[in-house]
CSV table of C-alpha atoms in Angstrom, one decimal:
chain,number,residue,atom,x,y,z
A,1,MET,CA,58.5,38.3,-4.3
A,2,TRP,CA,60.7,39.8,-1.5
A,3,ARG,CA,60.2,36.7,0.9
A,4,ASP,CA,61.4,34.8,-2.3
A,5,ALA,CA,64.4,36.9,-2.5
A,6,VAL,CA,65.6,36.6,1.0
A,7,ILE,CA,67.7,33.4,0.6
A,8,PRO,CA,69.1,34.2,-2.7
A,9,VAL,CA,70.4,37.8,-1.7
A,10,ALA,CA,71.9,36.0,1.4
A,11,LEU,CA,73.6,33.5,-0.8
A,12,ALA,CA,74.8,36.5,-3.2
A,13,ALA,CA,76.2,38.3,-0.3
A,14,LEU,CA,78.0,35.1,1.0
A,15,GLY,CA,79.2,34.1,-2.4
A,16,SER,CA,80.8,37.4,-3.1
A,17,VAL,CA,82.5,37.6,0.6
A,18,GLU,CA,83.8,34.0,-0.2
A,19,LEU,CA,85.2,34.7,-3.7
A,20,VAL,CA,87.0,37.9,-2.4
A,21,SER,CA,88.4,35.8,0.5
A,22,LEU,CA,89.7,32.9,-2.0
A,23,GLY,CA,91.5,35.6,-4.1
A,24,VAL,CA,89.8,34.5,-7.5
A,25,PRO,CA,91.8,35.9,-10.3
A,26,ARG,CA,88.6,37.2,-12.2
A,27,LEU,CA,86.8,38.4,-9.2
A,28,SER,CA,84.2,40.6,-10.7
A,29,ALA,CA,83.1,38.0,-13.5
A,30,ALA,CA,82.8,35.4,-10.6
A,31,ILE,CA,80.8,37.4,-8.5
A,32,ALA,CA,78.6,38.3,-11.4
A,33,VAL,CA,78.2,34.6,-12.4
A,34,GLU,CA,77.1,33.8,-8.7
A,35,VAL,CA,74.8,37.0,-8.4
A,36,THR,CA,73.1,36.1,-11.8
A,37,ALA,CA,72.2,32.6,-10.5
A,38,CYS,CA,71.0,33.9,-7.4
A,39,ALA,CA,68.8,36.5,-9.3
A,40,LEU,CA,67.4,33.6,-11.4
A,41,LEU,CA,66.2,31.8,-8.0
A,42,VAL,CA,64.2,34.8,-7.1
A,43,LEU,CA,61.7,33.7,-9.5
A,44,ARG,CA,61.9,29.8,-8.6
A,45,ARG,CA,58.1,29.5,-8.4
A,46,THR,CA,57.3,30.7,-11.6
A,47,ALA,CA,58.9,28.7,-14.8
A,48,THR,CA,60.4,26.6,-12.0
A,49,LEU,CA,62.2,24.0,-14.4
A,50,LEU,CA,63.9,26.7,-16.8
A,51,VAL,CA,64.9,29.0,-14.0
A,52,CYS,CA,66.3,26.6,-11.6
A,53,THR,CA,68.2,24.7,-14.0
A,54,THR,CA,69.5,27.9,-15.9
A,55,ALA,CA,70.6,29.3,-12.5
A,56,ALA,CA,72.5,26.1,-11.6
A,57,LEU,CA,74.1,25.7,-15.2
A,58,THR,CA,75.4,29.4,-14.7
A,59,LEU,CA,77.7,28.3,-11.8
A,60,VAL,CA,79.3,26.0,-14.5
A,61,ALA,CA,81.4,29.1,-15.8
A,62,LEU,CA,83.0,29.4,-12.2
A,63,PRO,CA,85.8,27.0,-13.0
A,64,TYR,CA,86.7,29.0,-16.2
A,65,LEU,CA,87.1,32.2,-14.0
A,66,GLY,CA,89.4,30.6,-11.6
A,67,ALA,CA,87.0,29.4,-8.9
A,68,GLU,CA,86.9,25.9,-8.8
A,69,LEU,CA,83.5,24.2,-7.9
A,70,ASP,CA,84.9,22.2,-4.9
A,71,GLN,CA,86.6,25.2,-3.3
A,72,PRO,CA,83.7,27.8,-2.3
A,73,ALA,CA,80.6,26.7,-0.4
A,74,ALA,CA,78.2,29.2,-1.8
A,75,PRO,CA,77.8,27.4,-5.5
A,76,ILE,CA,77.1,24.2,-3.4
A,77,LEU,CA,74.4,26.1,-1.5
A,78,ILE,CA,73.0,27.7,-4.8
A,79,ALA,CA,72.8,24.3,-6.2
A,80,ALA,CA,71.1,22.9,-3.3
A,81,LEU,CA,68.4,25.5,-3.4
A,82,ALA,CA,67.9,24.8,-7.1
A,83,SER,CA,67.6,21.2,-6.5
A,84,PHE,CA,65.2,21.8,-3.5
A,85,SER,CA,63.1,24.2,-5.7
A,86,LEU,CA,62.7,21.7,-8.5
A,87,ALA,CA,61.2,19.2,-6.3
A,88,ARG,CA,59.0,21.9,-4.1
A,89,TYR,CA,57.5,23.7,-6.8
A,90,LEU,CA,57.0,21.2,-9.7
A,91,PRO,CA,54.3,18.4,-9.7
A,92,ARG,CA,55.2,14.8,-9.5
A,93,HIS,CA,58.7,14.1,-10.4
A,94,ARG,CA,58.9,16.4,-13.2
A,95,GLY,CA,61.9,18.2,-11.4
A,96,LEU,CA,64.1,15.2,-12.0
A,97,LEU,CA,64.6,16.2,-15.4
A,98,GLY,CA,66.4,19.2,-14.1
A,99,ILE,CA,68.3,17.4,-11.6
A,100,VAL,CA,69.6,14.9,-14.4
A,101,VAL,CA,70.8,17.8,-16.5
A,102,LEU,CA,72.5,19.5,-13.5
A,103,ILE,CA,74.3,16.3,-12.7
A,104,LEU,CA,75.4,15.8,-16.3
A,105,ALA,CA,76.6,19.2,-16.6
A,106,LEU,CA,78.6,19.2,-13.3
A,107,ILE,CA,80.2,16.0,-14.1
A,108,ALA,CA,81.3,17.1,-17.5
A,109,THR,CA,82.4,20.3,-16.1
A,110,GLN,CA,84.6,18.4,-13.5
A,111,ARG,CA,86.0,16.2,-16.1
A,112,ILE,CA,87.2,19.3,-18.4
A,113,THR,CA,88.5,21.4,-15.5
A,114,MET,CA,90.1,19.2,-13.1
A,115,SER,CA,93.0,17.1,-13.4
A,116,PRO,CA,93.2,14.4,-13.2
A,117,PRO,CA,89.6,13.8,-14.2
A,118,PRO,CA,87.2,12.6,-11.1
A,119,ASP,CA,86.2,9.1,-11.0
A,120,LEU,CA,83.0,7.3,-9.8
A,121,ALA,CA,83.6,9.2,-6.3
A,122,GLY,CA,83.2,12.5,-8.2
A,123,ALA,CA,79.9,11.7,-9.5
A,124,ILE,CA,78.6,10.2,-6.3
A,125,PHE,CA,79.7,13.5,-4.6
A,126,VAL,CA,77.7,15.3,-7.2
A,127,VAL,CA,74.7,13.4,-6.6
A,128,ALA,CA,75.0,13.5,-2.7
A,129,ILE,CA,75.1,17.4,-3.3
A,130,LEU,CA,71.8,17.5,-5.0
A,131,ALA,CA,69.7,14.6,-3.8
A,132,PRO,CA,69.0,15.7,0.0
A,133,PRO,CA,67.6,19.0,-1.0
A,134,TYR,CA,65.7,17.4,-3.7
A,135,ALA,CA,64.1,14.7,-1.3
A,136,PHE,CA,63.4,17.4,1.3
A,137,GLY,CA,61.9,19.5,-1.1
A,138,TRP,CA,59.4,16.6,-2.3
A,139,LEU,CA,58.7,15.9,1.4
A,140,THR,CA,57.8,19.5,1.8
A,141,ARG,CA,55.5,19.6,-1.2
A,142,ARG,CA,53.7,16.5,0.0
A,143,LEU,CA,53.0,17.9,3.4
A,144,ALA,CA,51.7,20.9,1.9
A,145,ASP,CA,49.5,19.3,-0.4
A,146,GLY,CA,48.2,17.0,2.3
A,147,HIS,CA,47.7,20.2,4.3
A,148,ALA,CA,45.8,21.8,1.4
A,149,LEU,CA,43.5,18.6,0.9
A,150,HIS,CA,42.8,18.5,4.5
A,151,THR,CA,41.7,22.2,4.5
A,152,GLU,CA,39.3,21.5,1.5
A,153,LEU,CA,37.9,18.5,3.2
A,154,LEU,CA,37.3,20.5,6.2
A,155,LEU,CA,35.6,23.4,4.2
A,156,GLU,CA,33.4,20.8,2.4
A,157,ARG,CA,32.6,19.1,5.9
A,158,GLN,CA,31.6,22.8,7.2
A,159,GLU,CA,29.6,23.5,4.1
A,160,ALA,CA,27.6,20.1,4.7
A,161,LEU,CA,27.1,20.9,8.3
A,162,ARG,CA,25.7,24.3,7.3
A,163,ARG,CA,23.5,22.9,4.6
A,164,GLU,CA,22.4,20.3,7.2
A,165,ALA,CA,21.7,23.0,9.9
A,166,VAL,CA,19.7,25.0,7.3
A,167,ALA,CA,17.5,21.8,6.4
A,168,SER,CA,17.1,21.3,10.2
A,169,GLU,CA,15.9,24.8,10.8
A,170,ARG,CA,13.4,25.0,7.9
A,171,ALA,CA,12.1,21.9,9.1
A,172,ARG,CA,11.6,23.0,12.6
A,173,ILE,CA,9.9,26.3,11.4
A,174,ALA,CA,7.6,24.1,9.3
A,175,ARG,CA,6.7,22.3,12.3
A,176,ASP,CA,6.1,25.2,14.3
A,177,LEU,CA,4.1,26.8,11.5
A,178,HIS,CA,1.9,23.6,11.3
A,179,ASP,CA,1.4,23.6,15.2
A,180,VAL,CA,0.6,27.2,15.2
A,181,LEU,CA,-1.9,27.1,12.4
A,182,ALA,CA,-3.3,23.6,13.3
A,183,HIS,CA,-4.2,24.9,16.9
A,184,SER,CA,-5.3,28.2,15.9
A,185,VAL,CA,-7.4,27.1,12.8
A,186,SER,CA,-9.1,24.3,14.8
A,187,ALA,CA,-10.1,26.6,17.9
A,188,MET,CA,-11.3,29.1,15.2
A,189,VAL,CA,-13.3,26.5,13.5
A,190,VAL,CA,-14.8,25.1,16.7
A,191,GLN,CA,-15.8,28.4,18.1
A,192,ALA,CA,-17.3,29.7,14.7
A,193,GLU,CA,-19.4,26.5,14.7
A,194,ALA,CA,-20.3,27.3,18.4
A,195,ALA,CA,-21.3,30.8,17.4
A,196,ALA,CA,-23.4,29.8,14.6
A,197,ASP,CA,-25.5,27.3,17.1
A,198,LEU,CA,-25.8,30.2,19.5
A,199,VAL,CA,-26.8,32.8,17.5
A,200,PRO,CA,-30.7,32.0,17.3
A,201,HIS,CA,-31.0,31.8,21.1
A,202,ALA,CA,-28.0,33.2,23.0
A,203,PRO,CA,-26.6,36.0,20.9
A,204,GLY,CA,-24.3,37.2,23.8
A,205,ARG,CA,-22.7,34.0,23.9
A,206,ALA,CA,-22.5,33.9,20.3
A,207,VAL,CA,-20.8,37.4,20.4
A,208,ALA,CA,-18.2,35.8,22.9
A,209,ALA,CA,-17.6,32.8,20.9
A,210,LEU,CA,-16.7,35.2,17.9
A,211,HIS,CA,-14.3,37.2,20.2
A,212,GLU,CA,-12.6,34.0,20.8
A,213,VAL,CA,-12.1,33.5,17.0
A,214,THR,CA,-10.6,37.0,16.9
A,215,ALA,CA,-8.2,36.3,19.7
A,216,ALA,CA,-7.1,33.0,18.2
A,217,GLY,CA,-6.7,34.6,14.8
A,218,ARG,CA,-4.6,37.4,16.3
A,219,SER,CA,-2.5,34.9,18.3
A,220,ALA,CA,-1.9,32.9,15.1
A,221,LEU,CA,-0.8,35.9,13.2
A,222,ALA,CA,1.8,37.0,16.0
A,223,GLU,CA,3.2,33.6,16.2
A,224,THR,CA,3.5,33.2,12.5
A,225,GLY,CA,5.1,36.6,12.2
A,226,HIS,CA,7.6,35.6,15.1
A,227,LEU,CA,8.5,32.2,13.0
A,228,LEU,CA,8.8,34.3,9.8
A,229,ARG,CA,11.1,36.7,11.6
A,230,LEU,CA,13.4,33.9,12.6
A,231,ILE,CA,14.1,33.1,9.0
A,232,ARG,CA,15.6,36.6,8.5
A,233,ASP,CA,17.2,36.9,12.0
A,234,SER,CA,21.0,36.8,11.4
A,235,GLN,CA,21.3,37.1,15.3
A,236,ASP,CA,19.3,34.0,16.0
A,237,GLU,CA,19.8,31.8,12.8
A,238,LEU,CA,19.0,28.8,14.8
A,239,GLY,CA,15.7,29.9,16.3
A,240,LEU,CA,17.1,29.5,19.9
A,241,SER,CA,15.3,32.3,21.5
A,242,ARG,CA,12.1,31.4,23.7
A,243,ASP,CA,8.9,31.9,22.2
A,244,HIS,CA,6.6,29.6,24.1
A,245,GLY,CA,7.5,27.2,27.0
A,246,LEU,CA,5.7,25.0,29.4
A,247,ASP,CA,5.8,28.0,32.0
A,248,GLN,CA,3.0,29.1,30.0
A,249,LEU,CA,0.9,26.0,30.1
A,250,ASP,CA,-2.0,27.7,32.1
A,251,ASN,CA,-2.6,30.1,29.5
A,252,LEU,CA,-2.6,27.1,26.9
A,253,ILE,CA,-5.0,25.1,28.8
A,254,ALA,CA,-7.5,28.0,29.2
A,255,ARG,CA,-7.4,28.7,25.6
A,256,PHE,CA,-8.5,24.9,25.0
A,257,ASP,CA,-11.1,25.4,27.7
A,258,HIS,CA,-12.6,28.3,26.1
A,259,ALA,CA,-12.7,26.4,22.7
A,260,GLY,CA,-14.6,23.7,24.4
A,261,LEU,CA,-12.0,21.0,25.4
A,262,ARG,CA,-12.1,20.3,29.1
A,263,VAL,CA,-8.6,19.3,30.3
A,264,ASP,CA,-7.6,17.3,33.4
A,265,VAL,CA,-3.8,18.4,34.1
A,266,ARG,CA,-1.4,16.7,36.6
A,267,VAL,CA,2.1,18.3,37.0
A,268,ASP,CA,4.7,16.5,39.0
A,269,GLY,CA,7.9,18.5,39.4
A,270,SER,CA,8.7,22.0,38.7
A,271,LEU,CA,8.4,23.1,35.1
A,272,GLU,CA,10.8,26.1,35.6
A,273,ALA,CA,14.4,26.6,34.5
A,274,LEU,CA,14.1,24.0,31.6
A,275,PRO,CA,16.4,23.8,28.7
A,276,VAL,CA,15.1,26.1,25.8
A,277,GLY,CA,14.8,23.2,23.3
A,278,VAL,CA,12.9,21.2,26.0
A,279,ASP,CA,10.6,23.8,27.2
A,280,SER,CA,9.7,25.1,23.7
A,281,ALA,CA,9.4,21.4,22.2
A,282,GLY,CA,7.2,20.5,25.3
A,283,TYR,CA,4.9,23.3,24.9
A,284,ARG,CA,4.5,22.5,21.1
A,285,ILE,CA,3.7,18.9,21.8
A,286,VAL,CA,1.1,19.6,24.6
A,287,GLN,CA,-0.5,22.0,22.1
A,288,GLU,CA,-0.6,19.4,19.3
A,289,THR,CA,-1.9,16.7,21.5
A,290,LEU,CA,-4.7,18.8,22.8
A,291,THR,CA,-5.6,20.3,19.3
A,292,ASN,CA,-6.0,16.5,18.1
A,293,ALA,CA,-8.1,15.9,20.8
A,294,LEU,CA,-10.2,19.0,20.4
A,295,LYS,CA,-10.6,18.1,16.7
A,296,HIS,CA,-11.0,14.4,16.9
A,297,GLY,CA,-12.0,13.7,20.6
A,298,ARG,CA,-15.3,12.1,21.2
A,299,ASP,CA,-16.4,13.7,24.5
A,300,GLY,CA,-14.6,17.1,24.6
A,301,ARG,CA,-12.3,15.7,27.5
A,302,ALA,CA,-8.8,15.1,27.5
A,303,THR,CA,-6.1,14.2,30.2
A,304,LEU,CA,-2.6,15.6,30.6
A,305,THR,CA,0.1,14.5,32.8
A,306,ILE,CA,3.5,16.2,32.9
A,307,VAL,CA,6.3,14.6,35.2
A,308,ARG,CA,9.8,16.2,35.6
A,309,THR,CA,12.7,14.1,36.8
A,310,GLU,CA,16.3,14.7,37.2
A,311,SER,CA,16.9,13.2,33.8
A,312,ALA,CA,13.8,13.9,31.8
A,313,VAL,CA,10.4,15.5,31.2
A,314,THR,CA,7.7,13.2,30.2
A,315,ILE,CA,4.2,14.3,28.7
A,316,ALA,CA,1.2,12.0,28.4
A,317,ALA,CA,-1.8,12.9,26.8
A,318,LEU,CA,-5.2,10.8,26.6
A,319,ASN,CA,-8.5,11.3,25.0
A,320,HIS,CA,-11.4,9.3,23.8
A,321,ALA,CA,-11.3,8.9,20.0
A,322,ALA,CA,-14.2,9.5,17.8
A,323,THR,CA,-13.9,6.0,16.2
A,324,CYS,CA,-12.0,3.1,17.4
A,325,ASP,CA,-10.4,2.4,13.7
A,326,GLN,CA,-8.5,5.4,13.2
A,327,PRO,CA,-4.8,4.5,14.5
A,328,VAL,CA,-3.8,8.3,15.0
A,329,GLY,CA,-6.8,9.7,16.6
A,330,GLY,CA,-8.5,11.2,13.7
A,331,PRO,CA,-9.1,11.1,9.8
A,332,GLN,CA,-5.9,12.8,8.8
A,333,PRO,CA,-3.3,9.9,8.1
A,334,ARG,CA,-1.2,12.5,6.1
A,335,GLY,CA,-1.3,15.2,8.7
A,336,LEU,CA,2.2,16.6,10.1
A,337,GLY,CA,1.2,16.9,13.8
A,338,LEU,CA,2.8,13.5,15.0
A,339,VAL,CA,5.6,13.5,12.4
A,340,GLY,CA,6.4,16.9,13.8
A,341,MET,CA,6.4,15.8,17.2
A,342,LYS,CA,8.5,12.9,16.7
A,343,GLU,CA,11.0,15.0,14.6
A,344,ARG,CA,10.9,17.3,17.7
A,345,VAL,CA,11.8,14.4,20.0
A,346,ALA,CA,14.0,12.8,18.2
A,347,ALA,CA,16.2,16.1,17.7
A,348,LEU,CA,16.4,16.1,21.6
A,349,GLY,CA,17.5,12.7,21.8
A,350,GLY,CA,14.2,11.5,23.3
A,351,HIS,CA,11.6,9.2,22.1
A,352,LEU,CA,7.5,9.5,21.4
A,353,SER,CA,5.1,6.8,21.2
A,354,HIS,CA,1.3,6.7,20.4
A,355,GLU,CA,-1.5,4.2,20.5
A,356,LEU,CA,-5.1,3.7,20.3
A,357,VAL,CA,-6.4,1.3,22.7
A,358,ASP,CA,-10.1,0.4,23.3
A,359,GLY,CA,-11.2,3.9,21.9
A,360,VAL,CA,-8.6,5.6,24.0
A,361,PHE,CA,-5.9,7.5,22.1
A,362,ALA,CA,-2.6,8.0,24.2
A,363,VAL,CA,0.4,10.0,23.3
A,364,THR,CA,3.7,9.7,25.6
A,365,ALA,CA,6.7,11.9,24.9
A,366,CYS,CA,10.0,11.7,26.9
A,367,LEU,CA,12.5,14.6,26.5
A,368,PRO,CA,15.9,14.0,28.2
A,369,LEU,CA,17.4,17.2,30.2
A,370,ASN,CA,21.0,15.9,29.8
A,371,VAL,CA,21.2,17.1,26.2
A,372,GLU,CA,23.3,20.4,25.9
A,373,GLN,CA,21.1,23.1,24.8
A,374,ALA,CA,22.0,26.6,23.5
């Protein structure tokens, strides 16, 4: 309210000083008329049509108090503010109704109070006083509406991006959960079956196998707990913190070795200081491919090659499939393993391919290093 009062108060002060300097016969009444008009304009944002029209019409009383409308400047400024407000605060062109009323009232007042009565030039003068402020108010309103629309669209876009980020994070956590559970449960099943076979004639080895089952179960619980904490972690909502990376490749290979899968590994290039996304995705891809080899491989062997260049990290895994008619290396056409790997690689701007040729199942993933990572 006080901001809306600044201009009307300034106009009231200007008009009062101006009327005093002109020596208007009925000074107090003339000042009261201008102050009343200015006081009404303080409320120009509410009941705009009524307030602004009434404020401008109040000025019509000035000629009857000895102050001609063409002498002081303050009434012209007050009328201009009323005209501006009619366009600025009323939708579409509803303010034109008030402008028409003001023009007719001012022309009628001039014809009554002026001698000789004004001609067409007088009417054009009145229109020239009210039209520019109205046009400026209309332009200001359009700009404000455009800014409001832009802000609304920006907020909608931000909300859409937030929902997309949430969906992407949920998919990432689902992939991680699948990788953890598939690897750990597969290892536990293999070790449990081996323990059952070893109990009759090698109980010591059976106990060792059961210890491996226990270790795999604890590891699965720890990794699952980590992923579930990420859902609630407001400080790491995108799950960018490091959990596992290719620097832990030796431990991962050792776990598969204990589970009964012999892996021939060749690493060309350093796997240190990789971007977090590439490092984590590479670890999960190796884990998934070796899990598939453990579950569906024919001879308990796999070959893993990791090559790092200046632009990418390439992971290639080979194993002999149990049958030659299963295009994904095992009897799980609805599994999420390959789907999850493809999503991981696609999220980093890379590509993944897999094929089954002459009983050898091959998976190749290329992870670019030139993608910005948090």
